[in-house]
mmCIF file of C-alpha atoms and ligand atoms in Angstrom:
data_model
loop_
_atom_site.group_PDB
_atom_site.id
_atom_site.type_symbol
_atom_site.label_atom_id
_atom_site.label_comp_id
_atom_site.label_asym_id
_atom_site.label_seq_id
_atom_site.Cartn_x
_atom_site.Cartn_y
_atom_site.Cartn_z
ATOM 1 C CA UNK A 17 -5.790 5.966 16.462
ATOM 2 C CA UNK A 18 -3.514 8.503 14.713
ATOM 3 C CA UNK A 19 -0.205 6.834 15.218
ATOM 4 C CA UNK A 20 2.108 6.944 12.267
ATOM 5 C CA UNK A 21 1.627 4.137 9.730
ATOM 6 C CA UNK A 22 5.248 3.053 9.802
ATOM 7 C CA UNK A 23 5.933 1.500 13.230
ATOM 8 C CA UNK A 24 9.131 -0.072 14.415
ATOM 9 C CA UNK A 25 9.182 -2.715 17.215
ATOM 10 C CA UNK A 26 12.279 -4.317 18.604
ATOM 11 C CA UNK A 27 12.409 -7.898 19.956
ATOM 12 C CA UNK A 28 15.537 -8.908 21.842
ATOM 13 C CA UNK A 29 15.696 -12.736 22.054
ATOM 14 C CA UNK A 30 16.946 -14.615 25.214
ATOM 15 C CA UNK A 31 20.708 -15.369 25.360
ATOM 16 C CA UNK A 32 21.105 -18.949 24.054
ATOM 17 C CA UNK A 33 22.633 -21.946 25.874
ATOM 18 C CA UNK A 34 25.546 -21.862 23.381
ATOM 19 C CA UNK A 35 26.193 -18.166 23.808
ATOM 20 C CA UNK A 36 26.293 -18.787 27.575
ATOM 21 C CA UNK A 37 28.515 -21.764 27.230
ATOM 22 C CA UNK A 38 30.922 -19.608 25.243
ATOM 23 C CA UNK A 39 31.035 -17.032 28.091
ATOM 24 C CA UNK A 40 28.900 -14.543 26.159
ATOM 25 C CA UNK A 41 26.982 -12.123 28.263
ATOM 26 C CA UNK A 42 23.890 -10.004 27.513
ATOM 27 C CA UNK A 43 24.664 -6.602 26.203
ATOM 28 C CA UNK A 44 21.431 -5.483 24.451
ATOM 29 C CA UNK A 45 18.445 -4.793 26.782
ATOM 30 C CA UNK A 46 15.003 -3.179 27.137
ATOM 31 C CA UNK A 47 15.231 0.073 29.294
ATOM 32 C CA UNK A 48 11.416 0.280 28.997
ATOM 33 C CA UNK A 49 8.613 -0.680 26.578
ATOM 34 C CA UNK A 50 9.741 2.210 24.464
ATOM 35 C CA UNK A 51 13.581 2.291 24.785
ATOM 36 C CA UNK A 52 16.541 -0.152 24.367
ATOM 37 C CA UNK A 53 20.224 0.114 25.155
ATOM 38 C CA UNK A 54 23.416 -1.361 24.223
ATOM 39 C CA UNK A 55 25.870 -1.734 27.069
ATOM 40 C CA UNK A 56 28.640 0.976 26.833
ATOM 41 C CA UNK A 57 26.789 2.298 23.779
ATOM 42 C CA UNK A 58 23.672 4.293 22.818
ATOM 43 C CA UNK A 59 20.028 4.254 23.789
ATOM 44 C CA UNK A 60 17.412 3.948 21.086
ATOM 45 C CA UNK A 61 13.716 4.976 21.107
ATOM 46 C CA UNK A 62 11.293 2.655 19.381
ATOM 47 C CA UNK A 63 7.590 2.225 19.227
ATOM 48 C CA UNK A 64 7.800 -0.895 21.347
ATOM 49 C CA UNK A 65 10.485 -2.897 22.868
ATOM 50 C CA UNK A 66 9.982 -6.542 23.775
ATOM 51 C CA UNK A 67 12.664 -8.102 26.024
ATOM 52 C CA UNK A 68 13.733 -11.722 26.164
ATOM 53 C CA UNK A 69 10.882 -12.761 28.418
ATOM 54 C CA UNK A 70 8.136 -11.508 25.979
ATOM 55 C CA UNK A 71 5.932 -14.399 24.981
ATOM 56 C CA UNK A 72 4.667 -15.230 21.473
ATOM 57 C CA UNK A 73 1.121 -14.242 22.542
ATOM 58 C CA UNK A 74 2.292 -10.824 24.072
ATOM 59 C CA UNK A 75 4.074 -10.049 20.765
ATOM 60 C CA UNK A 76 0.859 -10.863 18.875
ATOM 61 C CA UNK A 77 -1.227 -8.722 21.140
ATOM 62 C CA UNK A 78 0.725 -5.758 20.110
ATOM 63 C CA UNK A 79 0.054 -6.264 16.479
ATOM 64 C CA UNK A 80 -3.474 -7.768 16.420
ATOM 65 C CA UNK A 81 -5.223 -4.281 15.613
ATOM 66 C CA UNK A 82 -3.034 -4.102 12.648
ATOM 67 C CA UNK A 83 -4.265 -7.475 11.352
ATOM 68 C CA UNK A 84 -7.870 -6.441 12.142
ATOM 69 C CA UNK A 85 -7.407 -3.312 9.931
ATOM 70 C CA UNK A 86 -6.662 -5.682 6.909
ATOM 71 C CA UNK A 87 -10.253 -6.691 6.986
ATOM 72 C CA UNK A 88 -11.199 -3.054 7.104
ATOM 73 C CA UNK A 89 -9.655 -2.491 3.774
ATOM 74 C CA UNK A 90 -6.009 -1.543 4.654
ATOM 75 C CA UNK A 91 -2.855 -2.989 3.085
ATOM 76 C CA UNK A 92 -0.563 -4.258 5.868
ATOM 77 C CA UNK A 93 3.065 -5.284 5.768
ATOM 78 C CA UNK A 94 4.836 -6.899 8.578
ATOM 79 C CA UNK A 95 8.615 -7.270 8.170
ATOM 80 C CA UNK A 96 10.987 -9.285 10.196
ATOM 81 C CA UNK A 97 14.458 -7.636 10.158
ATOM 82 C CA UNK A 98 17.738 -8.735 11.860
ATOM 83 C CA UNK A 99 20.915 -10.575 11.452
ATOM 84 C CA UNK A 100 20.835 -14.339 11.028
ATOM 85 C CA UNK A 101 20.050 -15.986 14.340
ATOM 86 C CA UNK A 102 18.339 -13.050 15.927
ATOM 87 C CA UNK A 103 14.896 -14.616 15.984
ATOM 88 C CA UNK A 104 13.174 -13.406 12.702
ATOM 89 C CA UNK A 105 11.811 -16.848 11.946
ATOM 90 C CA UNK A 106 10.910 -17.489 15.583
ATOM 91 C CA UNK A 107 8.752 -14.349 15.556
ATOM 92 C CA UNK A 108 7.098 -15.097 12.267
ATOM 93 C CA UNK A 109 6.702 -18.891 12.382
ATOM 94 C CA UNK A 110 7.468 -19.765 15.918
ATOM 95 C CA UNK A 111 7.392 -23.545 16.881
ATOM 96 C CA UNK A 112 4.383 -25.889 16.533
ATOM 97 C CA UNK A 113 4.089 -25.694 20.350
ATOM 98 C CA UNK A 114 4.225 -21.874 20.537
ATOM 99 C CA UNK A 115 3.081 -20.375 17.126
ATOM 100 C CA UNK A 116 4.436 -17.140 15.902
ATOM 101 C CA UNK A 117 2.709 -14.036 14.270
ATOM 102 C CA UNK A 118 1.727 -15.816 11.100
ATOM 103 C CA UNK A 119 -0.324 -18.491 12.546
ATOM 104 C CA UNK A 120 -1.813 -16.189 15.090
ATOM 105 C CA UNK A 121 -2.664 -13.457 12.517
ATOM 106 C CA UNK A 122 -4.358 -15.935 10.230
ATOM 107 C CA UNK A 123 -6.328 -17.445 13.013
ATOM 108 C CA UNK A 124 -7.376 -13.932 14.060
ATOM 109 C CA UNK A 125 -8.237 -12.944 10.440
ATOM 110 C CA UNK A 126 -10.546 -15.877 9.969
ATOM 111 C CA UNK A 127 -12.182 -15.550 13.308
ATOM 112 C CA UNK A 128 -12.857 -11.896 12.827
ATOM 113 C CA UNK A 129 -14.102 -12.544 9.256
ATOM 114 C CA UNK A 130 -16.605 -14.952 10.651
ATOM 115 C CA UNK A 131 -17.815 -12.662 13.261
ATOM 116 C CA UNK A 132 -18.436 -9.986 10.673
ATOM 117 C CA UNK A 133 -20.958 -12.222 8.808
ATOM 118 C CA UNK A 134 -23.810 -9.863 9.326
ATOM 119 C CA UNK A 135 -22.131 -6.954 7.545
ATOM 120 C CA UNK A 136 -19.550 -8.370 5.146
ATOM 121 C CA UNK A 137 -18.478 -11.435 3.426
ATOM 122 C CA UNK A 138 -14.912 -12.168 2.622
ATOM 123 C CA UNK A 139 -12.805 -14.366 0.405
ATOM 124 C CA UNK A 140 -9.073 -15.041 0.701
ATOM 125 C CA UNK A 141 -6.305 -16.094 -1.510
ATOM 126 C CA UNK A 142 -2.507 -16.326 -1.078
ATOM 127 C CA UNK A 143 0.732 -16.267 -2.787
ATOM 128 C CA UNK A 144 4.183 -17.277 -1.480
ATOM 129 C CA UNK A 145 7.475 -16.135 -3.152
ATOM 130 C CA UNK A 146 11.070 -15.988 -2.361
ATOM 131 C CA UNK A 147 13.482 -13.265 -3.610
ATOM 132 C CA UNK A 148 16.923 -14.639 -4.107
ATOM 133 C CA UNK A 149 19.727 -12.535 -5.683
ATOM 134 C CA UNK A 150 16.910 -10.107 -6.791
ATOM 135 C CA UNK A 151 15.120 -12.880 -8.656
ATOM 136 C CA UNK A 152 11.595 -14.033 -7.863
ATOM 137 C CA UNK A 153 10.959 -17.750 -7.146
ATOM 138 C CA UNK A 154 7.341 -18.739 -6.908
ATOM 139 C CA UNK A 155 7.324 -21.239 -3.964
ATOM 140 C CA UNK A 156 3.863 -22.495 -5.036
ATOM 141 C CA UNK A 157 4.935 -23.197 -8.670
ATOM 142 C CA UNK A 158 2.917 -26.358 -9.527
ATOM 143 C CA UNK A 159 5.528 -27.455 -12.172
ATOM 144 C CA UNK A 160 8.740 -27.116 -10.207
ATOM 145 C CA UNK A 161 10.684 -28.870 -13.046
ATOM 146 C CA UNK A 162 9.708 -26.101 -15.439
ATOM 147 C CA UNK A 163 9.232 -23.036 -13.489
ATOM 148 C CA UNK A 164 7.543 -20.144 -15.224
ATOM 149 C CA UNK A 165 9.711 -16.944 -15.474
ATOM 150 C CA UNK A 166 8.408 -13.910 -13.469
ATOM 151 C CA UNK A 167 8.443 -10.312 -14.298
ATOM 152 C CA UNK A 168 7.132 -7.212 -12.521
ATOM 153 C CA UNK A 169 4.360 -5.475 -14.727
ATOM 154 C CA UNK A 170 2.155 -2.523 -14.254
ATOM 155 C CA UNK A 171 -1.540 -3.439 -13.971
ATOM 156 C CA UNK A 172 -4.282 -1.354 -15.764
ATOM 157 C CA UNK A 173 -4.413 0.968 -12.705
ATOM 158 C CA UNK A 174 -0.605 1.348 -12.573
ATOM 159 C CA UNK A 175 -0.047 -0.988 -9.730
ATOM 160 C CA UNK A 176 2.883 -3.275 -10.053
ATOM 161 C CA UNK A 177 2.367 -7.044 -9.795
ATOM 162 C CA UNK A 178 4.498 -10.205 -10.314
ATOM 163 C CA UNK A 179 3.367 -12.098 -13.444
ATOM 164 C CA UNK A 180 2.360 -15.808 -13.435
ATOM 165 C CA UNK A 181 2.439 -16.264 -9.553
ATOM 166 C CA UNK A 182 0.443 -19.206 -8.448
ATOM 167 C CA UNK A 183 -2.522 -18.033 -6.426
ATOM 168 C CA UNK A 184 -4.355 -20.424 -3.982
ATOM 169 C CA UNK A 185 -7.809 -19.832 -2.595
ATOM 170 C CA UNK A 186 -7.952 -20.476 0.989
ATOM 171 C CA UNK A 187 -10.740 -20.287 3.721
ATOM 172 C CA UNK A 188 -9.221 -21.558 7.075
ATOM 173 C CA UNK A 189 -6.003 -21.218 9.014
ATOM 174 C CA UNK A 190 -5.515 -24.900 8.271
ATOM 175 C CA UNK A 191 -5.741 -24.263 4.539
ATOM 176 C CA UNK A 192 -3.047 -21.643 4.792
ATOM 177 C CA UNK A 193 -0.659 -23.725 6.918
ATOM 178 C CA UNK A 194 -1.008 -26.498 4.344
ATOM 179 C CA UNK A 195 -0.085 -23.938 1.513
ATOM 180 C CA UNK A 196 2.898 -22.648 3.664
ATOM 181 C CA UNK A 197 4.146 -26.341 4.175
ATOM 182 C CA UNK A 198 4.141 -26.743 0.371
ATOM 183 C CA UNK A 199 5.908 -23.378 -0.120
ATOM 184 C CA UNK A 200 8.402 -24.083 2.734
ATOM 185 C CA UNK A 201 9.324 -27.397 1.123
ATOM 186 C CA UNK A 202 9.912 -25.718 -2.199
ATOM 187 C CA UNK A 203 12.229 -23.371 -0.468
ATOM 188 C CA UNK A 204 14.465 -26.158 0.700
ATOM 189 C CA UNK A 205 14.635 -27.983 -2.685
ATOM 190 C CA UNK A 206 18.297 -28.678 -3.615
ATOM 191 C CA UNK A 207 19.622 -26.991 -0.512
ATOM 192 C CA UNK A 208 21.526 -28.915 2.168
ATOM 193 C CA UNK A 209 21.474 -26.253 4.808
ATOM 194 C CA UNK A 210 18.060 -24.964 5.527
ATOM 195 C CA UNK A 211 18.959 -22.174 7.838
ATOM 196 C CA UNK A 212 21.655 -21.030 5.246
ATOM 197 C CA UNK A 213 19.018 -20.823 2.489
ATOM 198 C CA UNK A 214 16.530 -19.013 4.548
ATOM 199 C CA UNK A 215 19.105 -16.452 5.771
ATOM 200 C CA UNK A 216 19.891 -15.493 2.141
ATOM 201 C CA UNK A 217 16.409 -14.884 0.603
ATOM 202 C CA UNK A 218 13.532 -12.796 1.347
ATOM 203 C CA UNK A 219 10.341 -14.697 2.006
ATOM 204 C CA UNK A 220 7.034 -12.859 1.058
ATOM 205 C CA UNK A 221 3.807 -14.580 1.971
ATOM 206 C CA UNK A 222 0.743 -12.514 0.977
ATOM 207 C CA UNK A 223 -2.882 -13.166 1.789
ATOM 208 C CA UNK A 224 -5.340 -11.081 -0.229
ATOM 209 C CA UNK A 225 -8.688 -10.287 1.374
ATOM 210 C CA UNK A 226 -11.672 -9.436 -0.806
ATOM 211 C CA UNK A 227 -14.482 -7.894 1.276
ATOM 212 C CA UNK A 228 -18.079 -7.587 -0.057
ATOM 213 C CA UNK A 229 -20.323 -5.277 2.036
ATOM 214 C CA UNK A 230 -23.739 -6.776 2.935
ATOM 215 C CA UNK A 231 -25.320 -3.680 4.712
ATOM 216 C CA UNK A 232 -27.963 -1.614 2.990
ATOM 217 C CA UNK A 233 -25.741 1.433 2.990
ATOM 218 C CA UNK A 234 -22.706 -0.187 1.439
ATOM 219 C CA UNK A 235 -24.378 -3.115 -0.377
ATOM 220 C CA UNK A 236 -22.150 -4.654 -2.976
ATOM 221 C CA UNK A 237 -19.138 -2.381 -2.206
ATOM 222 C CA UNK A 238 -16.083 -4.475 -2.826
ATOM 223 C CA UNK A 239 -12.516 -3.775 -1.190
ATOM 224 C CA UNK A 240 -9.368 -5.664 -1.725
ATOM 225 C CA UNK A 241 -6.540 -5.475 0.663
ATOM 226 C CA UNK A 242 -3.475 -7.494 1.444
ATOM 227 C CA UNK A 243 -1.531 -8.733 4.369
ATOM 228 C CA UNK A 244 2.150 -9.329 3.598
ATOM 229 C CA UNK A 245 4.265 -11.222 6.026
ATOM 230 C CA UNK A 246 7.959 -10.798 5.115
ATOM 231 C CA UNK A 247 10.825 -12.748 6.665
ATOM 232 C CA UNK A 248 13.845 -10.939 5.433
ATOM 233 C CA UNK A 249 17.262 -12.246 4.523
ATOM 234 C CA UNK A 250 19.832 -11.821 7.435
ATOM 235 C CA UNK A 251 21.161 -8.252 7.720
ATOM 236 C CA UNK A 252 24.607 -9.143 8.916
ATOM 237 C CA UNK A 253 27.462 -7.026 7.344
ATOM 238 C CA UNK A 254 29.802 -8.499 4.852
ATOM 239 C CA UNK A 255 33.027 -7.969 6.837
ATOM 240 C CA UNK A 256 31.862 -10.405 9.475
ATOM 241 C CA UNK A 257 30.956 -13.216 7.120
ATOM 242 C CA UNK A 258 34.212 -13.457 5.216
ATOM 243 C CA UNK A 259 32.155 -14.117 2.135
ATOM 244 C CA UNK A 260 33.690 -14.942 -1.324
ATOM 245 C CA UNK A 261 32.258 -16.117 -4.639
ATOM 246 C CA UNK A 262 28.528 -16.969 -4.497
ATOM 247 C CA UNK A 263 28.225 -15.991 -0.796
ATOM 248 C CA UNK A 264 29.635 -12.564 -1.677
ATOM 249 C CA UNK A 265 27.203 -12.159 -4.536
ATOM 250 C CA UNK A 266 24.335 -13.156 -2.265
ATOM 251 C CA UNK A 267 25.490 -10.738 0.529
ATOM 252 C CA UNK A 268 25.616 -7.822 -1.976
ATOM 253 C CA UNK A 269 22.064 -8.462 -3.179
ATOM 254 C CA UNK A 270 20.993 -8.674 0.446
ATOM 255 C CA UNK A 271 22.729 -5.493 1.429
ATOM 256 C CA UNK A 272 21.332 -3.658 -1.573
ATOM 257 C CA UNK A 273 17.906 -4.720 -1.033
ATOM 258 C CA UNK A 274 17.813 -3.976 2.747
ATOM 259 C CA UNK A 275 19.214 -0.533 2.214
ATOM 260 C CA UNK A 276 16.659 0.075 -0.588
ATOM 261 C CA UNK A 277 13.890 -1.002 1.865
ATOM 262 C CA UNK A 278 15.405 1.408 4.498
ATOM 263 C CA UNK A 279 15.465 4.152 1.951
ATOM 264 C CA UNK A 280 11.941 3.673 0.866
ATOM 265 C CA UNK A 281 10.446 3.599 4.389
ATOM 266 C CA UNK A 282 12.530 6.597 5.197
ATOM 267 C CA UNK A 283 11.400 8.624 2.107
ATOM 268 C CA UNK A 284 7.696 7.501 2.851
ATOM 269 C CA UNK A 285 8.066 8.792 6.304
ATOM 270 C CA UNK A 286 9.336 12.077 5.140
ATOM 271 C CA UNK A 287 6.661 12.349 2.641
ATOM 272 C CA UNK A 288 3.837 11.744 5.318
ATOM 273 C CA UNK A 289 5.648 14.375 7.451
ATOM 274 C CA UNK A 290 5.537 17.002 4.647
ATOM 275 C CA UNK A 291 2.025 16.156 3.853
ATOM 276 C CA UNK A 292 1.097 17.311 7.310
ATOM 277 C CA UNK A 293 2.861 20.623 6.631
ATOM 278 C CA UNK A 294 1.637 21.662 3.253
ATOM 279 C CA UNK A 295 0.759 20.429 -0.228
ATOM 280 C CA UNK A 296 3.854 22.124 -1.705
ATOM 281 C CA UNK A 297 6.055 20.540 0.710
ATOM 282 C CA UNK A 298 4.526 17.174 0.034
ATOM 283 C CA UNK A 299 5.157 17.698 -3.706
ATOM 284 C CA UNK A 300 8.818 18.405 -3.131
ATOM 285 C CA UNK A 301 9.367 15.645 -0.688
ATOM 286 C CA UNK A 302 11.745 12.883 -1.546
ATOM 287 C CA UNK A 303 10.954 10.568 -4.460
ATOM 288 C CA UNK A 304 10.378 7.056 -3.027
ATOM 289 C CA UNK A 305 13.042 4.664 -4.875
ATOM 290 C CA UNK A 306 10.713 1.660 -5.026
ATOM 291 C CA UNK A 307 12.291 0.447 -8.171
ATOM 292 C CA UNK A 308 15.712 0.037 -6.711
ATOM 293 C CA UNK A 309 15.141 -3.545 -6.071
ATOM 294 C CA UNK A 310 12.556 -6.358 -6.534
ATOM 295 C CA UNK A 311 11.786 -6.541 -2.891
ATOM 296 C CA UNK A 312 10.524 -2.910 -2.568
ATOM 297 C CA UNK A 313 9.085 -2.816 -6.285
ATOM 298 C CA UNK A 314 6.930 -5.733 -5.570
ATOM 299 C CA UNK A 315 5.742 -4.485 -2.093
ATOM 300 C CA UNK A 316 5.375 -0.848 -3.249
ATOM 301 C CA UNK A 317 1.468 -1.109 -3.484
ATOM 302 C CA UNK A 318 1.280 -2.048 0.085
ATOM 303 C CA UNK A 319 3.913 0.527 1.432
ATOM 304 C CA UNK A 320 2.487 3.856 0.403
ATOM 305 C CA UNK A 321 0.410 6.240 2.227
ATOM 306 C CA UNK A 322 -2.718 4.025 2.336
ATOM 307 C CA UNK A 323 -0.982 1.146 4.123
ATOM 308 C CA UNK A 324 0.173 0.180 7.553
ATOM 309 C CA UNK A 325 3.753 -1.033 7.920
ATOM 310 C CA UNK A 326 5.321 -2.782 10.988
ATOM 311 C CA UNK A 327 9.050 -3.271 10.917
ATOM 312 C CA UNK A 328 9.845 -6.032 13.461
ATOM 313 C CA UNK A 329 13.543 -5.506 14.106
ATOM 314 C CA UNK A 330 15.406 -8.419 15.918
ATOM 315 C CA UNK A 331 18.564 -8.228 17.933
ATOM 316 C CA UNK A 332 20.674 -10.910 19.599
ATOM 317 C CA UNK A 333 21.458 -9.917 23.109
ATOM 318 C CA UNK A 334 25.038 -11.277 23.221
ATOM 319 C CA UNK A 335 27.990 -8.952 23.742
ATOM 320 C CA UNK A 336 29.674 -10.583 20.785
ATOM 321 C CA UNK A 337 26.940 -9.411 18.520
ATOM 322 C CA UNK A 338 26.774 -5.930 19.934
ATOM 323 C CA UNK A 339 28.174 -4.153 16.902
ATOM 324 C CA UNK A 340 25.876 -6.058 14.549
ATOM 325 C CA UNK A 341 22.967 -5.067 16.998
ATOM 326 C CA UNK A 342 23.939 -1.536 17.021
ATOM 327 C CA UNK A 343 23.866 -1.442 13.132
ATOM 328 C CA UNK A 344 20.214 -3.050 13.482
ATOM 329 C CA UNK A 345 19.103 -0.441 15.868
ATOM 330 C CA UNK A 346 20.573 2.352 13.756
ATOM 331 C CA UNK A 347 18.493 1.012 10.906
ATOM 332 C CA UNK A 348 15.422 0.945 13.206
ATOM 333 C CA UNK A 349 15.858 4.554 14.234
ATOM 334 C CA UNK A 350 16.347 5.669 10.727
ATOM 335 C CA UNK A 351 13.216 3.907 9.550
ATOM 336 C CA UNK A 352 11.182 5.063 12.510
ATOM 337 C CA UNK A 353 12.007 8.677 12.020
ATOM 338 C CA UNK A 354 8.783 10.722 11.422
ATOM 339 C CA UNK A 355 5.349 9.921 10.322
ATOM 340 C CA UNK A 356 2.235 11.141 12.092
ATOM 341 C CA UNK A 357 -0.559 11.128 9.553
ATOM 342 C CA UNK A 358 -3.282 8.522 9.728
ATOM 343 C CA UNK A 359 -3.346 5.836 7.039
ATOM 344 C CA UNK A 360 -6.196 6.013 4.442
ATOM 345 C CA UNK A 361 -8.681 3.265 3.795
ATOM 346 C CA UNK A 362 -8.532 1.722 0.322
HETATM 347 P P1 LIG B 20 16.650 -15.906 12.308
HETATM 348 O O1 LIG B 20 15.379 -16.491 11.563
HETATM 349 O O2 LIG B 20 16.678 -14.566 12.559
HETATM 350 O O3 LIG B 20 17.793 -16.461 11.612
HETATM 351 P P2 LIG B 20 15.745 -17.802 14.235
HETATM 352 O O4 LIG B 20 14.321 -17.404 14.497
HETATM 353 O O5 LIG B 20 15.970 -19.177 13.445
HETATM 354 O O6 LIG B 20 16.626 -16.672 13.773
HETATM 355 O O7 LIG B 20 16.381 -17.910 15.774
HETATM 356 C C1 LIG B 20 17.526 -18.426 16.011
HETATM 357 C C2 LIG B 20 17.438 -19.507 17.240
HETATM 358 O O8 LIG B 20 17.065 -18.797 18.450
HETATM 359 C C3 LIG B 20 16.373 -20.575 17.055
HETATM 360 O O9 LIG B 20 16.926 -21.785 17.682
HETATM 361 C C4 LIG B 20 15.241 -19.996 17.777
HETATM 362 O O10 LIG B 20 14.416 -21.088 18.215
HETATM 363 C C5 LIG B 20 15.788 -19.231 18.941
HETATM 364 N N1 LIG B 20 15.073 -18.122 19.379
HETATM 365 C C6 LIG B 20 14.783 -16.958 18.588
HETATM 366 N N2 LIG B 20 14.069 -16.095 19.216
HETATM 367 C C7 LIG B 20 13.767 -16.635 20.373
HETATM 368 C C8 LIG B 20 12.836 -16.203 21.584
HETATM 369 N N3 LIG B 20 12.269 -15.006 21.489
HETATM 370 N N4 LIG B 20 12.715 -17.126 22.443
HETATM 371 C C9 LIG B 20 13.374 -18.320 22.569
HETATM 372 N N5 LIG B 20 14.110 -18.847 21.465
HETATM 373 C C10 LIG B 20 14.258 -17.964 20.464
HETATM 374 MG MG1 LIG B 21 15.209 -17.357 9.691
#
């Protein structure tokens, strides 16, 4: 499948009881599986559009092949983007009764790994961090009272990594869910309003897959790949939040990192496009500004030409959110842009 390696999906959540009670009406809708529109506004083409009736399992079906490719040696990044309340955490985590992408992806990873037993053996480990005001917080830090400071360094092969992150070996979905519960609790410490906290920081959960080939042809070949599941901070604009003081500082960091992410994905898409044209064009293609913020710097090894990226953009349907949803869709269109080359195996 030679689809581009940066794909952009849109999910429009159902209108909520509260919105309905306030007399709000739906203004963002799916025209088709590939197009969305805003009432009285523009139409937007995307790689996939899921309307309010899309179930968690339908959403997962769309991304399952991507998860599988992680076992085949590709780095994968799944981002949830959108304003606070648009459904990012619902898509990623879901509810215990109706799990989201994270649980379903892990279950699929472990199931597939098991069914590959004749040809490969796998081991898994994970890390979980939060980026708040452009600072890394290790959510699995064992000594929460004396957290280690974190830096981004270059490994021997030039790949950036975060220093002193706690890494936990896992071998089942239940193992990972236990780790995520620990990490989730660390996220809440000292915070009174959980939703407020989660909307102001980026959550990066990474599972690292080490595959060892057992076939005669590939005996002993080891590949390492990563699946990054990223629940981004809320994308709402400053003007609407009336932020001052600490809130304003947070909002500035969020704006800066989300635009850096957009710029990087855009530059990557351009680069891929020029690579299909000529080597010279590729050389002169835009520089990818990974170092503009921690979020993109940390994820840079998983965003380049060898990886697969899915930007899961979320929009509330309500008319009162229409201008915010328009911004979200503009971001989505800009990220989606070009890209036709196939991703390369690690
Ligand atoms: P975000 O993480 O973007 O701030 P949430 O995922 O917390 O937003 O969603 C806000 C509210 O809307 C939650 O109560 C959530 O359960 C609900 N919600 C979001 N998406 C859906 C959906 N697709 N179907 C049903 N309820 C949803
Ligand atoms: Mg959330």
